Short mmCIF file of C-alpha atoms and ligand atoms in Angstrom, two decimals:
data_model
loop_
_atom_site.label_atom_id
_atom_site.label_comp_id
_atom_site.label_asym_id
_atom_site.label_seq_id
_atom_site.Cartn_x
_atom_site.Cartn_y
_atom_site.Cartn_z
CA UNK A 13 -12.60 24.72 -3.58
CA UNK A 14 -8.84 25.16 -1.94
CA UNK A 15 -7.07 21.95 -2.12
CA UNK A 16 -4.59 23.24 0.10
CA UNK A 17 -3.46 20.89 2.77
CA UNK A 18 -4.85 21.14 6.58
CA UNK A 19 -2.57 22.70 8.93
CA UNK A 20 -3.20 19.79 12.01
CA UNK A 21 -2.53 15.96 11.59
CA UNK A 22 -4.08 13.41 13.86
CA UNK A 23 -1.87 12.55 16.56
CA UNK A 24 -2.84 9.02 15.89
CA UNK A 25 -3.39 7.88 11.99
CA UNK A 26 -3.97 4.66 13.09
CA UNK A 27 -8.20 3.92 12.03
CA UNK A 28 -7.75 0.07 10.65
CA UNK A 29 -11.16 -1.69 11.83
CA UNK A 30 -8.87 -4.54 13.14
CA UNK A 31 -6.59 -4.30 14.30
CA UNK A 32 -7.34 -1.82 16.19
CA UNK A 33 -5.53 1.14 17.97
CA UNK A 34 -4.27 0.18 21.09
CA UNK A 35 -5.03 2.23 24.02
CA UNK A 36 -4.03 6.09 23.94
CA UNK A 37 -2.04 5.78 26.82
CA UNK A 38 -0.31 1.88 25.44
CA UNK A 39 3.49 1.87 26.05
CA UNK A 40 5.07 -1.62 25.37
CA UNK A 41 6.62 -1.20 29.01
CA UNK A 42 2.68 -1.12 30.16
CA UNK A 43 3.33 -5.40 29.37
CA UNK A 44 6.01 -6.06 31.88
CA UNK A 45 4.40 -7.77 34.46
CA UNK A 46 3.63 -10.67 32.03
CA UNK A 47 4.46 -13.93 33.18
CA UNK A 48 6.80 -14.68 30.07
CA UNK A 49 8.64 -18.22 29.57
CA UNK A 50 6.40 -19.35 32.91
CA UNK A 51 3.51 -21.86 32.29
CA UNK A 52 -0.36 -20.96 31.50
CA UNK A 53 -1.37 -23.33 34.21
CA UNK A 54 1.09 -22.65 36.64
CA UNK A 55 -1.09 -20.21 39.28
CA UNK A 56 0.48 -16.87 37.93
CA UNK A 57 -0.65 -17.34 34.57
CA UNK A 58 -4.26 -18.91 35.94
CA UNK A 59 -4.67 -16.13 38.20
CA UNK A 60 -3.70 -13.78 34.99
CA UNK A 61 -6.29 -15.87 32.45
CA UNK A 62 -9.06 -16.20 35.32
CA UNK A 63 -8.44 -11.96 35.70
CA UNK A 64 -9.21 -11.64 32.12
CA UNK A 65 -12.50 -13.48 32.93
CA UNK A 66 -13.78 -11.75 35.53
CA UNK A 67 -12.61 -8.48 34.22
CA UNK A 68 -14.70 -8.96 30.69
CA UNK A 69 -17.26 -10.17 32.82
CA UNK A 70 -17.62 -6.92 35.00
CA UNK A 71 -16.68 -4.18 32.20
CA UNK A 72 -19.20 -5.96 30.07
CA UNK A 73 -21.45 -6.44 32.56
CA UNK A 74 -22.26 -10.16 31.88
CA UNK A 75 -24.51 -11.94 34.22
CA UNK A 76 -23.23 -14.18 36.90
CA UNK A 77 -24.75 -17.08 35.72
CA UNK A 78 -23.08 -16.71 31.85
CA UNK A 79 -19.85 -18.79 31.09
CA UNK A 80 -16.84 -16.42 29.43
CA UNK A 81 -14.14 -18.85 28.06
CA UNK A 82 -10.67 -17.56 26.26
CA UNK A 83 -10.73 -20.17 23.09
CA UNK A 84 -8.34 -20.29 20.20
CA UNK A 85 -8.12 -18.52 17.28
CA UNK A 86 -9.67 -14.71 17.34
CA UNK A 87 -13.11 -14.36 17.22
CA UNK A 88 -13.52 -16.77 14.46
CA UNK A 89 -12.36 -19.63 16.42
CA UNK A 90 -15.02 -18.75 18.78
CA UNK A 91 -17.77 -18.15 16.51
CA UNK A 92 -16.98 -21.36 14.51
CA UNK A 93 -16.67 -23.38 17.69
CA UNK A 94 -20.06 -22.68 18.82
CA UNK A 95 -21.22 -23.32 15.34
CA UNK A 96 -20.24 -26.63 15.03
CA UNK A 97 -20.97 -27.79 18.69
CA UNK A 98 -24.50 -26.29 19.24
CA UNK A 99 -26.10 -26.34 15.51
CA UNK A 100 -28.14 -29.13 14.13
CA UNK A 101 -29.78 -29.93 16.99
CA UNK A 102 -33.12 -28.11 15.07
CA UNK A 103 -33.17 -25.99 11.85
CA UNK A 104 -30.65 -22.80 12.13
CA UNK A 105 -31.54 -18.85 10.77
CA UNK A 106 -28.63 -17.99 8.88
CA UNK A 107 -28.40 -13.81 8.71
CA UNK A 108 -26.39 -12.12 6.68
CA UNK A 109 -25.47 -8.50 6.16
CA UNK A 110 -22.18 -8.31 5.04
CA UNK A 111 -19.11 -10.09 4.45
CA UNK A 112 -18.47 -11.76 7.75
CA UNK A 113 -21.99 -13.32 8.40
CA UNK A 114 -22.24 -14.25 4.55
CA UNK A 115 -19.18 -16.49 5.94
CA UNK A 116 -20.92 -17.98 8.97
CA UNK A 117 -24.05 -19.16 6.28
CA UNK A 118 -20.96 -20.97 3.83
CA UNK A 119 -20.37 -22.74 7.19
CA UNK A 120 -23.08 -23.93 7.74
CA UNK A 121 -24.97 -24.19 4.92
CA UNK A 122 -22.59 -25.85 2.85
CA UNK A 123 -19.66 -27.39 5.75
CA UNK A 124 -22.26 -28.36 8.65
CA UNK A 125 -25.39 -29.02 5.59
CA UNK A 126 -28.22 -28.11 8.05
CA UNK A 127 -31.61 -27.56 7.23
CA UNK A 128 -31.19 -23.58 7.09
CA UNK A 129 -33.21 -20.73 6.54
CA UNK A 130 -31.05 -17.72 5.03
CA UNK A 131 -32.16 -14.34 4.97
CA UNK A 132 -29.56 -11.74 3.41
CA UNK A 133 -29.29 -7.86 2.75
CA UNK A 134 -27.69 -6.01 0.71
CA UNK A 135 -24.25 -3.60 2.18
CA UNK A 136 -26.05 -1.11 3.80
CA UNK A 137 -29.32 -2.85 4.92
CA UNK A 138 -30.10 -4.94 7.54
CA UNK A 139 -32.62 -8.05 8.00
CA UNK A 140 -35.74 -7.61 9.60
CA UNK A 141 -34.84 -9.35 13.18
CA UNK A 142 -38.45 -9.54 13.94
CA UNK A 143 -39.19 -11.63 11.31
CA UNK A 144 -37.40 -14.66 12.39
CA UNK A 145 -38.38 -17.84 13.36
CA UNK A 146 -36.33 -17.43 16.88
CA UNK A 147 -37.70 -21.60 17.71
CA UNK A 148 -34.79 -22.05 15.57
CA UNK A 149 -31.35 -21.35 15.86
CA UNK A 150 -30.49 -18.16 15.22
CA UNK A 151 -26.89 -17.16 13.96
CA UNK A 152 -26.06 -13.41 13.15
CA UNK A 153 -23.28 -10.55 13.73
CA UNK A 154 -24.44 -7.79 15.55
CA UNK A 155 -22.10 -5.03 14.00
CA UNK A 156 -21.32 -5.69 10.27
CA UNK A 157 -17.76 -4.64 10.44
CA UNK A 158 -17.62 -4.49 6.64
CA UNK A 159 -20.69 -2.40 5.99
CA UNK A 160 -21.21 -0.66 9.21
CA UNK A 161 -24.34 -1.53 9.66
CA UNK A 162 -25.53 -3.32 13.21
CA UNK A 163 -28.69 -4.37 14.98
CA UNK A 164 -29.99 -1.19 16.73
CA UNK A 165 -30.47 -3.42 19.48
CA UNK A 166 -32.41 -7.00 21.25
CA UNK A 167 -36.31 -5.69 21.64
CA UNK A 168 -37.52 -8.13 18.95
CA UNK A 169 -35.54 -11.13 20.31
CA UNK A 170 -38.06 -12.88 22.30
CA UNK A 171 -37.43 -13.79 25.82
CA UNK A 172 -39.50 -16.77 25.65
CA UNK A 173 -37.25 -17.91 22.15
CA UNK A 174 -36.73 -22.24 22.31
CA UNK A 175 -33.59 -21.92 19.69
CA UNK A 176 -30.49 -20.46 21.25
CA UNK A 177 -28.94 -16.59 19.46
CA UNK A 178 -26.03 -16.91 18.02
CA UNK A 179 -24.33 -13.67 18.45
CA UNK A 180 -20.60 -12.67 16.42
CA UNK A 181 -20.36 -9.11 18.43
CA UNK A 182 -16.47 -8.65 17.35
CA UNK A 183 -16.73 -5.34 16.49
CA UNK A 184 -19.81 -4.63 19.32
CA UNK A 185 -19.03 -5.88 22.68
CA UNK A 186 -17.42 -2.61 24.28
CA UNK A 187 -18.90 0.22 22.06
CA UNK A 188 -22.59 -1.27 22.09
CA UNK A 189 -24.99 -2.45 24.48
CA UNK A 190 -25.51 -6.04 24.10
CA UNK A 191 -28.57 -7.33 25.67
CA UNK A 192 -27.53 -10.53 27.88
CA UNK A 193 -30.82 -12.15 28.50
CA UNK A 194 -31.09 -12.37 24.26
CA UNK A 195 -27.96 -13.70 23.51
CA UNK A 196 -26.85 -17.03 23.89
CA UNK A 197 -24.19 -17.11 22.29
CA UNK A 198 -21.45 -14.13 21.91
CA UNK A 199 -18.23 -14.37 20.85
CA UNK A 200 -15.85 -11.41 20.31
CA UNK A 201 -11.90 -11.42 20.20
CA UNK A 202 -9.52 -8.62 21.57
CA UNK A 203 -7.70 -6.86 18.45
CA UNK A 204 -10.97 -4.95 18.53
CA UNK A 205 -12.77 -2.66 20.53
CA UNK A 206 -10.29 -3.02 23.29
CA UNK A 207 -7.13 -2.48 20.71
CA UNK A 208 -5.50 -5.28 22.24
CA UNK A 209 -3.92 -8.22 20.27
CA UNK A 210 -5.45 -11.06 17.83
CA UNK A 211 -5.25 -14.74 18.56
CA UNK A 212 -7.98 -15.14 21.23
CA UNK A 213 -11.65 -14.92 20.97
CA UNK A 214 -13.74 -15.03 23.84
CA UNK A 215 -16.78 -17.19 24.30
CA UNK A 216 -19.53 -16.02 26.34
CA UNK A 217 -22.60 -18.84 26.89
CA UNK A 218 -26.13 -18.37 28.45
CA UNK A 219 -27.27 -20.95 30.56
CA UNK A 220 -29.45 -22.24 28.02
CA UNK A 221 -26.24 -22.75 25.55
CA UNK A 222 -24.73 -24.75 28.30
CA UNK A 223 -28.34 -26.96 28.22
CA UNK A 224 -27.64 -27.03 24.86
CA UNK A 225 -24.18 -28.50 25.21
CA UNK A 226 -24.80 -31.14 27.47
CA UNK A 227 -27.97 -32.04 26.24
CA UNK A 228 -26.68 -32.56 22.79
CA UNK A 229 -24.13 -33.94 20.40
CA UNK A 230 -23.45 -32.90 16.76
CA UNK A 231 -23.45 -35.77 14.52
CA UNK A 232 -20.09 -34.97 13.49
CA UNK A 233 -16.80 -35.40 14.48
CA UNK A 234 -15.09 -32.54 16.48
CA UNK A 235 -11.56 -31.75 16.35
CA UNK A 236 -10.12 -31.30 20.12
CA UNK A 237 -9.68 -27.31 19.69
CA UNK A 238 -13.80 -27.45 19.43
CA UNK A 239 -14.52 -29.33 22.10
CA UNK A 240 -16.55 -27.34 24.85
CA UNK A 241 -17.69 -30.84 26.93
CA UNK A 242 -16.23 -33.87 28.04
CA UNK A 243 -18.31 -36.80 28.95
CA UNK A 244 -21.32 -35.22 28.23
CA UNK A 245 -20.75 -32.08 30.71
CA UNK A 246 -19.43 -28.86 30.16
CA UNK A 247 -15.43 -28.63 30.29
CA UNK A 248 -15.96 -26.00 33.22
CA UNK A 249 -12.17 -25.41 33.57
CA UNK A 250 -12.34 -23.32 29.96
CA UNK A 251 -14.64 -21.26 31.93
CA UNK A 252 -12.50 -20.72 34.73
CA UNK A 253 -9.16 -19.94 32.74
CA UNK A 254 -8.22 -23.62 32.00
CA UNK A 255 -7.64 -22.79 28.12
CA UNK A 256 -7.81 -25.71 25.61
CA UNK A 257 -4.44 -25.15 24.55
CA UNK A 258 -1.32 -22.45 24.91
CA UNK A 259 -2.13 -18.90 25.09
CA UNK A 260 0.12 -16.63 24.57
CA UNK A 261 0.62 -14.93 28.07
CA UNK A 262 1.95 -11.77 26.57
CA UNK A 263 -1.61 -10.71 24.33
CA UNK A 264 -3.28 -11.74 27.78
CA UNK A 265 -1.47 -9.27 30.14
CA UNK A 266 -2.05 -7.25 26.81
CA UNK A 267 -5.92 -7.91 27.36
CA UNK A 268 -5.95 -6.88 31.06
CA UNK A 269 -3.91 -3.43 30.38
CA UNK A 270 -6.63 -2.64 28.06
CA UNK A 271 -9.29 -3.76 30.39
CA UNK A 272 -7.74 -1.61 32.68
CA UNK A 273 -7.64 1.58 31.01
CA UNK A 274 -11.21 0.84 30.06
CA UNK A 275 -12.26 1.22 33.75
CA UNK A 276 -10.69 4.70 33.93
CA UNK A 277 -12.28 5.59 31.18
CA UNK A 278 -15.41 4.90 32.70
CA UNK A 279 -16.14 1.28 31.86
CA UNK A 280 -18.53 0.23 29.05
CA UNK A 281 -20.33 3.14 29.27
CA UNK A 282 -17.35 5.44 28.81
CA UNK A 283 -16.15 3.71 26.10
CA UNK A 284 -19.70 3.55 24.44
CA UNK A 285 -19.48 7.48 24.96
CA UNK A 286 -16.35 7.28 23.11
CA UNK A 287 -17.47 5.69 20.34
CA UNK A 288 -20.63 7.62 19.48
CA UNK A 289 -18.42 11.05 20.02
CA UNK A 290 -16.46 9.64 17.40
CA UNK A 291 -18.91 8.30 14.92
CA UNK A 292 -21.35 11.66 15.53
CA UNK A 293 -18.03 13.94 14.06
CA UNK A 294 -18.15 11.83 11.19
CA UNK A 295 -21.94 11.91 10.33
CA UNK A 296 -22.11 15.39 11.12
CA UNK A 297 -19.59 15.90 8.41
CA UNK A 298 -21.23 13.65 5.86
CA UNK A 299 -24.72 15.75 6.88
CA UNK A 300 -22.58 19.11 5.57
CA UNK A 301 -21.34 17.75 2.47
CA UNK A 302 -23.17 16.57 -0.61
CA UNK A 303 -20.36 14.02 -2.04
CA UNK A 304 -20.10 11.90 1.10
CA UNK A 305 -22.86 9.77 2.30
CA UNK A 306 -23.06 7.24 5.47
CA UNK A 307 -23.27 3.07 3.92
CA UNK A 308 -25.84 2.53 5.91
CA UNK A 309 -29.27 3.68 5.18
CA UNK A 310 -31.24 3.84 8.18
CA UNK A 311 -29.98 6.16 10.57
CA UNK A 312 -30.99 3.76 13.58
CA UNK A 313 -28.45 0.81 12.22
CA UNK A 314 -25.62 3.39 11.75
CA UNK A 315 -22.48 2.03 13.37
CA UNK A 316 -20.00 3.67 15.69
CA UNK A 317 -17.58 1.90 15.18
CA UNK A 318 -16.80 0.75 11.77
CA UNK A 319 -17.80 3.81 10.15
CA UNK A 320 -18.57 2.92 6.25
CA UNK A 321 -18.88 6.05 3.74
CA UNK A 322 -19.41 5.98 0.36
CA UNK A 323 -18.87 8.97 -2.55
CA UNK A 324 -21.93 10.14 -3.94
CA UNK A 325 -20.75 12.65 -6.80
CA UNK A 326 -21.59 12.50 -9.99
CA UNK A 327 -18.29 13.05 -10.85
CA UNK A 328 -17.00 10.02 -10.21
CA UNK A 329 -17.27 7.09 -12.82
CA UNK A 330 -14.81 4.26 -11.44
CA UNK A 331 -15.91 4.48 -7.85
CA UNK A 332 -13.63 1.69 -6.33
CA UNK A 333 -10.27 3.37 -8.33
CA UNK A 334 -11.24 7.03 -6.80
CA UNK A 335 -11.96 5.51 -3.45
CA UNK A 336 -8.51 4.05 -3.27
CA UNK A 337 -6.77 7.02 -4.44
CA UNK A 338 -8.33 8.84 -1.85
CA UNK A 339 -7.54 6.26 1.11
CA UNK A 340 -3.95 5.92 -1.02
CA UNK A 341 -3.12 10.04 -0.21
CA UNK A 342 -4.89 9.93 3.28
CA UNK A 343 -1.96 6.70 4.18
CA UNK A 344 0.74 9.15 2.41
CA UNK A 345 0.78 11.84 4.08
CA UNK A 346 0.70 9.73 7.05
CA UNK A 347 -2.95 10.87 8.42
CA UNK A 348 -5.19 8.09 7.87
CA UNK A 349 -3.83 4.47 7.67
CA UNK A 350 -5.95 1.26 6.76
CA UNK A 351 -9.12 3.11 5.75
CA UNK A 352 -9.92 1.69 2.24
CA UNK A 353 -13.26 -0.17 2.18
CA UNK A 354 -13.00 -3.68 3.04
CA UNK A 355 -12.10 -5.75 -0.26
CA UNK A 356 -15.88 -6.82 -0.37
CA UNK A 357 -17.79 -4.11 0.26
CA UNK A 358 -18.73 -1.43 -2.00
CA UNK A 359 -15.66 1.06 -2.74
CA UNK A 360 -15.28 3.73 -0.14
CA UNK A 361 -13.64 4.32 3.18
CA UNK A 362 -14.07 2.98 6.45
CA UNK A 363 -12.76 4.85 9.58
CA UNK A 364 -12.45 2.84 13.14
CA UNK A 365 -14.57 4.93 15.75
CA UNK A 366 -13.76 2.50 18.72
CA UNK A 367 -13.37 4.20 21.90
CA UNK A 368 -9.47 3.68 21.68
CA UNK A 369 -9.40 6.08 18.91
CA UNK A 370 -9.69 9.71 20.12
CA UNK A 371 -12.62 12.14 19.20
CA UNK A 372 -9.54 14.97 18.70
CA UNK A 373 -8.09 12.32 16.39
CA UNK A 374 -11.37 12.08 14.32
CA UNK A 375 -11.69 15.82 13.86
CA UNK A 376 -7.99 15.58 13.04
CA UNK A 377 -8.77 13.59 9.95
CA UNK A 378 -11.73 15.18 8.80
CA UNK A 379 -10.73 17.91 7.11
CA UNK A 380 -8.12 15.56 5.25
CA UNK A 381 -10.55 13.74 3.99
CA UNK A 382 -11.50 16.99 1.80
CA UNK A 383 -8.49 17.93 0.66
CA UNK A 384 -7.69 14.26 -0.81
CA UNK A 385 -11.50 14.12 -2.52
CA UNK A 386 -10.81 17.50 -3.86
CA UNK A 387 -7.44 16.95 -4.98
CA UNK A 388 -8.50 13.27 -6.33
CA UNK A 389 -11.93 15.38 -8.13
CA UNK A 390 -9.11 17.58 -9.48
CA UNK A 391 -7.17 14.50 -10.71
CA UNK A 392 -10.02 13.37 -12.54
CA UNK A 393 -9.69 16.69 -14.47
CA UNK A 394 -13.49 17.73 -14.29
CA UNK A 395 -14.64 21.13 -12.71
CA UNK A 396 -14.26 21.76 -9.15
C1 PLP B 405 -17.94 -9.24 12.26
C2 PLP B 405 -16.64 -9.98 12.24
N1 PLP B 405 -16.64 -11.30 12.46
C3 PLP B 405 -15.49 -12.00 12.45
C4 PLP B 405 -14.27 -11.40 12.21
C5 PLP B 405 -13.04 -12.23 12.22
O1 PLP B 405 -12.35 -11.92 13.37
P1 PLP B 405 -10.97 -12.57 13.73
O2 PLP B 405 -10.04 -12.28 12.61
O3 PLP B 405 -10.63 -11.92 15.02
O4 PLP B 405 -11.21 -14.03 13.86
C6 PLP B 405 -14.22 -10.03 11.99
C7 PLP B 405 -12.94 -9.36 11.71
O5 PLP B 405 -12.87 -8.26 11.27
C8 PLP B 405 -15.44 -9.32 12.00
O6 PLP B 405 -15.42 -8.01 11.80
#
């Protein structure tokens, strides 16, 4: 096998799974009409923050009747502040697939302490959604960022459910259909799917979650950045662009660029197109090739956007060192940057197939990724 280096480099290296690549066409002049050094709640920057509302709200196609909120601190602020405002009003479902939900059960099975049913799989695997109690609260990440393995979609979430779904969709909300009328809860932030900046998360409630809100207070104290009502109702002006504290106006205008291009791409389906183009180029080559294999086992929970891959020769004896070597030559020569498996998963890569990164991109990289597991093979000093 040649181990000569491919004549074409992506014209974007950039594949981290968050941040993200911004936009194809992002230019830092694209930010100008930011309302910098001028208040949030002065009406420029309300008419900005209520734009980025309405504009997740139609990309996404969110229901009318949903609340979408811009909270603090990325998508873990938002995930975290429904947490601790909603749960403990009955038992909670803890799922875990990865490295991100395993978080969301510390919180709350050893922060919050409620009564908690947890139900784990290993990288790779996914729960079985249908066999949760879904009277109970129900808190899970619908695209395991760290193992690339997601929920292939809502059917077993039952419409007729008395706990409220907890939904972490970071690295799903524009690149997978998320079923509304099942989710009560979704939170997602913008250094994602979108490429835009960190910072932000965005809180989307059902109507029922609202119920939930003002029918309902933790027995805990809540520090002020958590706290969705006052007197007992919903704070509606978090809903309407009123944000709990500061934002910075620059990631928003940031936000709406992004939303922006994602309309001429099509909107969410476009950039759902996107994504699958660029996660099919990379299972097709795993499906030619005997010494790269997709993380996840079941075809049907296969991401498309955090793309997980494992090596799978027997060559190989200190999996995590070769993996890193390999990601080490890709960042290098300049053609692949951030793609090491993430620090908890098994050893391997992990390439960003959000619709921000280009399918030509993808393709790009590809053949790279032979030429560094050859060379690395070579390295190891065992036959070709
Ligand atoms: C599934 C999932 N949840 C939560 C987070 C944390 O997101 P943030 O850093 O935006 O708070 C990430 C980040 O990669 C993630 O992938």
């Amino acid at each position: 096998m040649t181990t000569e280096q491919p004549a074409t480099r992506p014209g974007n290296p950039r594949f981290s799974s968050g941040p993200c690549a911004k936009i194809p066409t992002f230019d830092l002049s694209k930010l100008s009409d930011a309302p910098l050094g001028r208040s949030h709640r002065a009406a420029v920057g309300k008419a900005k923050l209520k734009a980025a509302i309405e504009g997740t709200r139609e990309v996404l196609g969110i229901p009318d009747d949903y609340r979408i909120g811009i909270v603090p601190a990325s998508d873990t602020g938002a995930f975290e502040m429904a947490m601790w405002s909603m749960l403990g009003e009955r038992p909670a479902e803890m799922v875990a697939w990865e490295s991100f939900g395993a978080g969301w059960v510390t919180d709350v099975v050893k922060q919050l302490k409620i009564d908690a049913q947890v139900h784990e799989a290993p990288y790779g695997r996914i729960v079985d959604m249908a066999a949760l109690n879904y009277d109970n609260d129900v808190c899970f990440t619908w695209n395991g960022t760290t193992s690339g393995v997601r929920v292939p979609d809502g059917g077993v979430i039952p419409a007729d459910r008395a706990g409220l779904t907890m939904c972490d969709a970071t690295s799903a909300a524009f690149a997978q259909d998320l079923p509304w009328d099942k989710l009560d809860v979704t939170t997602f932030s913008w250094q994602k799917v979108l490429g835009g900046e960190a910072a932000h998360g965005m809180l989307i409630l059902s109507p029922r979650a609202v119920k939930r809100l003002e029918s309902y207070t933790p027995a805990w104290p809540l520090p002020k950045i958590f706290r969705l009502t006052k007197g007992g109702k919903l704070n509606e002006g978090i809903f309407e662009g009123a944000t709990i504290n500061t934002p910075s106006m620059l990631a928003v205008e940031d936000y709406l660029v992004a939303l922006d291009w994602a309309r001429s791409v099509g909107g969410l389906k476009g950039l759902m197109a996107r994504a699958d183009a660029n996660a099919q180029a990379i299972w097709d080559f795993c499906e030619s090739r005997d010494w790269i294999a997709n993380l996840a086992e079941d075809p049907a929970t296969r991401s498309n956007t955090s793309v997980c891959l494992k090596f799978t020769d027997d060559r190989i004896k200190d999996g995590a060192t070769f993996a890193k070597a390999v990601a080490k030559r890709l960042e290098a020569e300049g053609v692949a940057l951030d793609i090491g498996a993430y620090r908890d998963a098994p050893a391997g890569l992990r390439i960003w197939c959000g619709g921000t990164v280009e399918t030509s991109d993808i393709e790009a990289l590809l053949p790279w990724i032979d030429w560094a597991f050859h060379a690395e093979i070579a390295a190891l000093g065992e036959p070709a």
